[in-house]
C-alpha angles and dihedrals in degrees: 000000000000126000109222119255087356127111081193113124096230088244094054089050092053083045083061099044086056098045093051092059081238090143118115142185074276100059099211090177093065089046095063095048084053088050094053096052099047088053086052093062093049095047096233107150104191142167088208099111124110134181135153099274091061122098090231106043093100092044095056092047094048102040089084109032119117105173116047099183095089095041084054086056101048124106086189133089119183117262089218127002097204110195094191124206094194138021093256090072089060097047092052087051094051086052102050096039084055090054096049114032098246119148119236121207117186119215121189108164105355103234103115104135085223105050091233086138091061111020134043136175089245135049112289159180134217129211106203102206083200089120100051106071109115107147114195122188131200099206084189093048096033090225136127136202103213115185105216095251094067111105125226078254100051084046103048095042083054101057098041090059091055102043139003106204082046118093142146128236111234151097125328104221093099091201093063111104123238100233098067084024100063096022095067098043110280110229108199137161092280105049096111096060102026098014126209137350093234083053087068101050106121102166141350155198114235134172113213130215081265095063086246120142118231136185120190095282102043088039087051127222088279096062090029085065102038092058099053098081100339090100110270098220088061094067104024138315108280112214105199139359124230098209129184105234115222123230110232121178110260086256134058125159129220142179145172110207115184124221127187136193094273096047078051098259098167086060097051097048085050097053082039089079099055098045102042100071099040100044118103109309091237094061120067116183116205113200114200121187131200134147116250145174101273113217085271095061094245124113118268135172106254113212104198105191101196117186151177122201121190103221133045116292099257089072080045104063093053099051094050092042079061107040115026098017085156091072087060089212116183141185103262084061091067142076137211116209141130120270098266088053090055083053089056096046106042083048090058090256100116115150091015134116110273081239086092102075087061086069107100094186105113120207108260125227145148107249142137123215140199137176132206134177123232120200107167115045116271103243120235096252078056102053090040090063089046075059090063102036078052091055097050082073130073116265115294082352098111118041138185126200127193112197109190124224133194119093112080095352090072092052100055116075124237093240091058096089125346088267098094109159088116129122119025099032118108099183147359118221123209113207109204124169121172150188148201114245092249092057090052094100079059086048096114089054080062102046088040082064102045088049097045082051097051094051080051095056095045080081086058107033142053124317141201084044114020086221115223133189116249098214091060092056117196122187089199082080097067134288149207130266099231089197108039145033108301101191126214096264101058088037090055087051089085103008087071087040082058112026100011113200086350086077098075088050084051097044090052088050095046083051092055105039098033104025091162086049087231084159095067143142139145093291102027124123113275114217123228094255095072098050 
């Protein structure tokens, strides 16, 4: 077998391990040695092994990651980042994790806030599901296989070349991978007509803690449940998604039409929520807020109102002349293009090849992100005090993001599926506030902000719970000891934020299906045997 980027024999690597003292309470050279062996059997002969001795080992950790504030903190490095080509290789990981206490983290696209994907407060390993992207569409079913490396991009590109009335509802940031994507709800520019990714899942592919394959019927409808928005890594590793693809018509229209204090900004965000959920179902809306130079020089709020519209902009106007007259939109703010066009505008791609959404490297930043969900309108005295809070950042360096509900969302029950921020809500807000690397030493000024800014806004959001998106994870809700008994009542701070009464369903599967909790990280699902 041949260790990537490495001249190394594999017994004069382990020599060197040795030499160097670099054994620990997790013996990773024996680990490798296990590995080895367990590829041997399945005669998988395979340069996807990394360690820290390999050229490439820093390359392959940090090709993914988008927020590089976790990665800064972590005292941790992973033992073995594996980028497997079959299922036999994680199998053989399982398996040798198992024997040896090691911690596995699985990675698909790299873009957890939280790094969990990539970091941990234990040794670890990582298996980087890259490899394993093949995306295959049934243009007379309308259905896709999608194994859980692909990207949105990759995805979306796909489908697009097969069919032009045939898309997917989900996020816009091409470079996020499917398999946390679709696994914790997936929220996109289409979900009040057509509502979330995790919604579409028909079927999948999941390795248990056992190292045993499943599809939907040998999984059962527990399991199948429990992974479409319950958080995947928590049950298995689920190798690929059957997803049912949506008919759109071949042109829709968008816009993003900016709005400042003096053009009355305050009083069009706040006519904005209670207008956004209750619109036509086919148009969403998305409202982002910074604050921003003005013409003049002087500091002013941006309202960005960014929206897709599934028709051609002649139904549009109407629609907006009727129900959101206060935005003034006009025709010259809209365009007319086919699906795969609107991916490439709302990612910041406008006017580009498709090809870019094949590119999997994320843009890199420090930041630190929080969610919160909104269910009766934000008064103006009220949006008037987010504008300060705005202007205690740098320009475009804080940003809020309203993403509207209703529609279909309302229709679907919370029990449908673990996501179960449906009904009630009007709109979700994303909190982001970044830095440059050489302002990292000043991070926790930052995430003091952010955090001051967050107790603000409980007067303003959900309760009992304060509800939260999964996909956006925050550690400041609550985590998991990783050594150690987490009992049920520090594990349900931030499972209810997340999952609400859904949790307790969650918690009985994990208990069933991963008694020993092997699938594990800060914010997993803790089974009932460690309470």
């Amino acid at each position: 077998m041949k260790i990537s980027g490495s001249l190394f024999p594999f017994s004069l690597f382990l020599a060197f391990i040795l030499i160097s003292g670099a054994s620990s309470a997790h013996n990773k050279n024996d680990f490798l040695e296990c590995l080895n062996l367990q590829f041997q059997k399945s005669n998988s002969e395979s340069d996807s092994i990394y360690t820290p001795q390999n050229a490439s080992y820093s390359s392959i950790l940090q090709s993914s990651i988008q927020n590089l504030r976790p990665a800064s903190n972590s005292r941790q490095r992973p033992l073995v980042i594996i980028t497997p080509d079959h299922e036999s290789q994680i199998q053989a990981a399982i398996y040798c994790s198992k024997k040896y206490g090691i911690q596995l983290n699985v990675r698909s696209g790299g873009h957890d806030y939280e790094g969990l994907s990539y970091t941990s407060q234990t040794p670890f390993i990582i298996v980087d599901m890259r490899n394993l992207r093949s995306i295959s569409i049934d243009t007379e079913k309308n259905t896709a296989w999608v194994q859980t490396g692909a990207t949105l991009g990759e995805l979306y590109y796909t489908i697009a070349e097969k069919c032009k009335t045939l898309a997917f509802t989900a996020g816009v940031c091409s470079t996020v991978g499917v398999g946390g994507h679709f696994s914790g709800g997936g929220y996109g520019m289409m979900s009040r007509k057509h509502g979330f990714a995790a919604d579409h899942i028909i079927d999948a592919k999941l390795i248990d803690a056992n190292g045993q394959i499943h599809d939907r019927e040998s999984m059962g409808e527990d399991l199948f449940w429990a992974i479409r928005g319950g958080g995947g890594t928590s049950f298995g590793i689920v190798v690929a998604f059957k997803v049912k693809l949506i008919v759109i018509p071949e042109t829709v229209t968008v816009f993003n039409v900016t709005r400042t204090l003096d053009q009355n900004a305050t009083q069009i965000v706040h006519r904005w929520q209670y207008v956004a959920d209750k619109i036509d179902e086919n148009l969403l809306i998305r409202l982002f807020l910074r604050s921003i130079n003005s013409s003049n020089g002087k500091r002013t709020i941006g309202a960005f109102f960014t929206s897709l519209y599934l028709g051609p902009v002649d139904d549009l106007l109407p629609i907006m002349q009727e129900k959101f007259p206060e935005l003034g939109l006009v025709k010259e703010d809209c365009t007319e293009m086919p699906w795969i066009e609107s991916i490439l505008f709302f990612a910041g791609f406008q006017g580009q090849s498709r090809d870019v959404l094949l590119n999997r490297t994320p843009v890199s930043a420090y930041f630190k992100g929080k969610s919160d969900y909104v269910k009766q309108p934000i008064p103006e005295y009220g949006l008037e005090s987010i504008w300060k809070f705005l202007n205690e950042e740098d320009v475009n360096r804080a940003e809020f993001e309203f993403s509207p509900y209703g529609g279909i969302i309302d229709e679907i029950s919370e029990s449908e599926i673990p996501f179960p921020h449906r009904s009630g809500n009007i709109y979700m807000i994303h909190y982001v506030v970044s830095w440059s690397e050489e302002e990292n030493a000043e991070s926790k000024r930052h995430i003091n902000w952010i955090r001051k800014l967050y107790g603000f806004m409980a007067r303003y959001v959900s309760k009992s719970p304060r509800d939260a998106y999964f996909n956006y994870r925050d550690l400041d809700i609550g985590m998991n000891k990783i050594e150690g008994n987490t009992s049920y009542k520090q594990a349900s701070v931030w499972g209810f934020k997340y999952f609400n009464n859904n949790f307790r369903r969650l918690v009985h599967i994990k208990n069933k299906v991963d008694p020993t909790n092997f699938f594990r990280n800060e914010q997993s699902i803790p089974p009932v045997s460690l309470w």
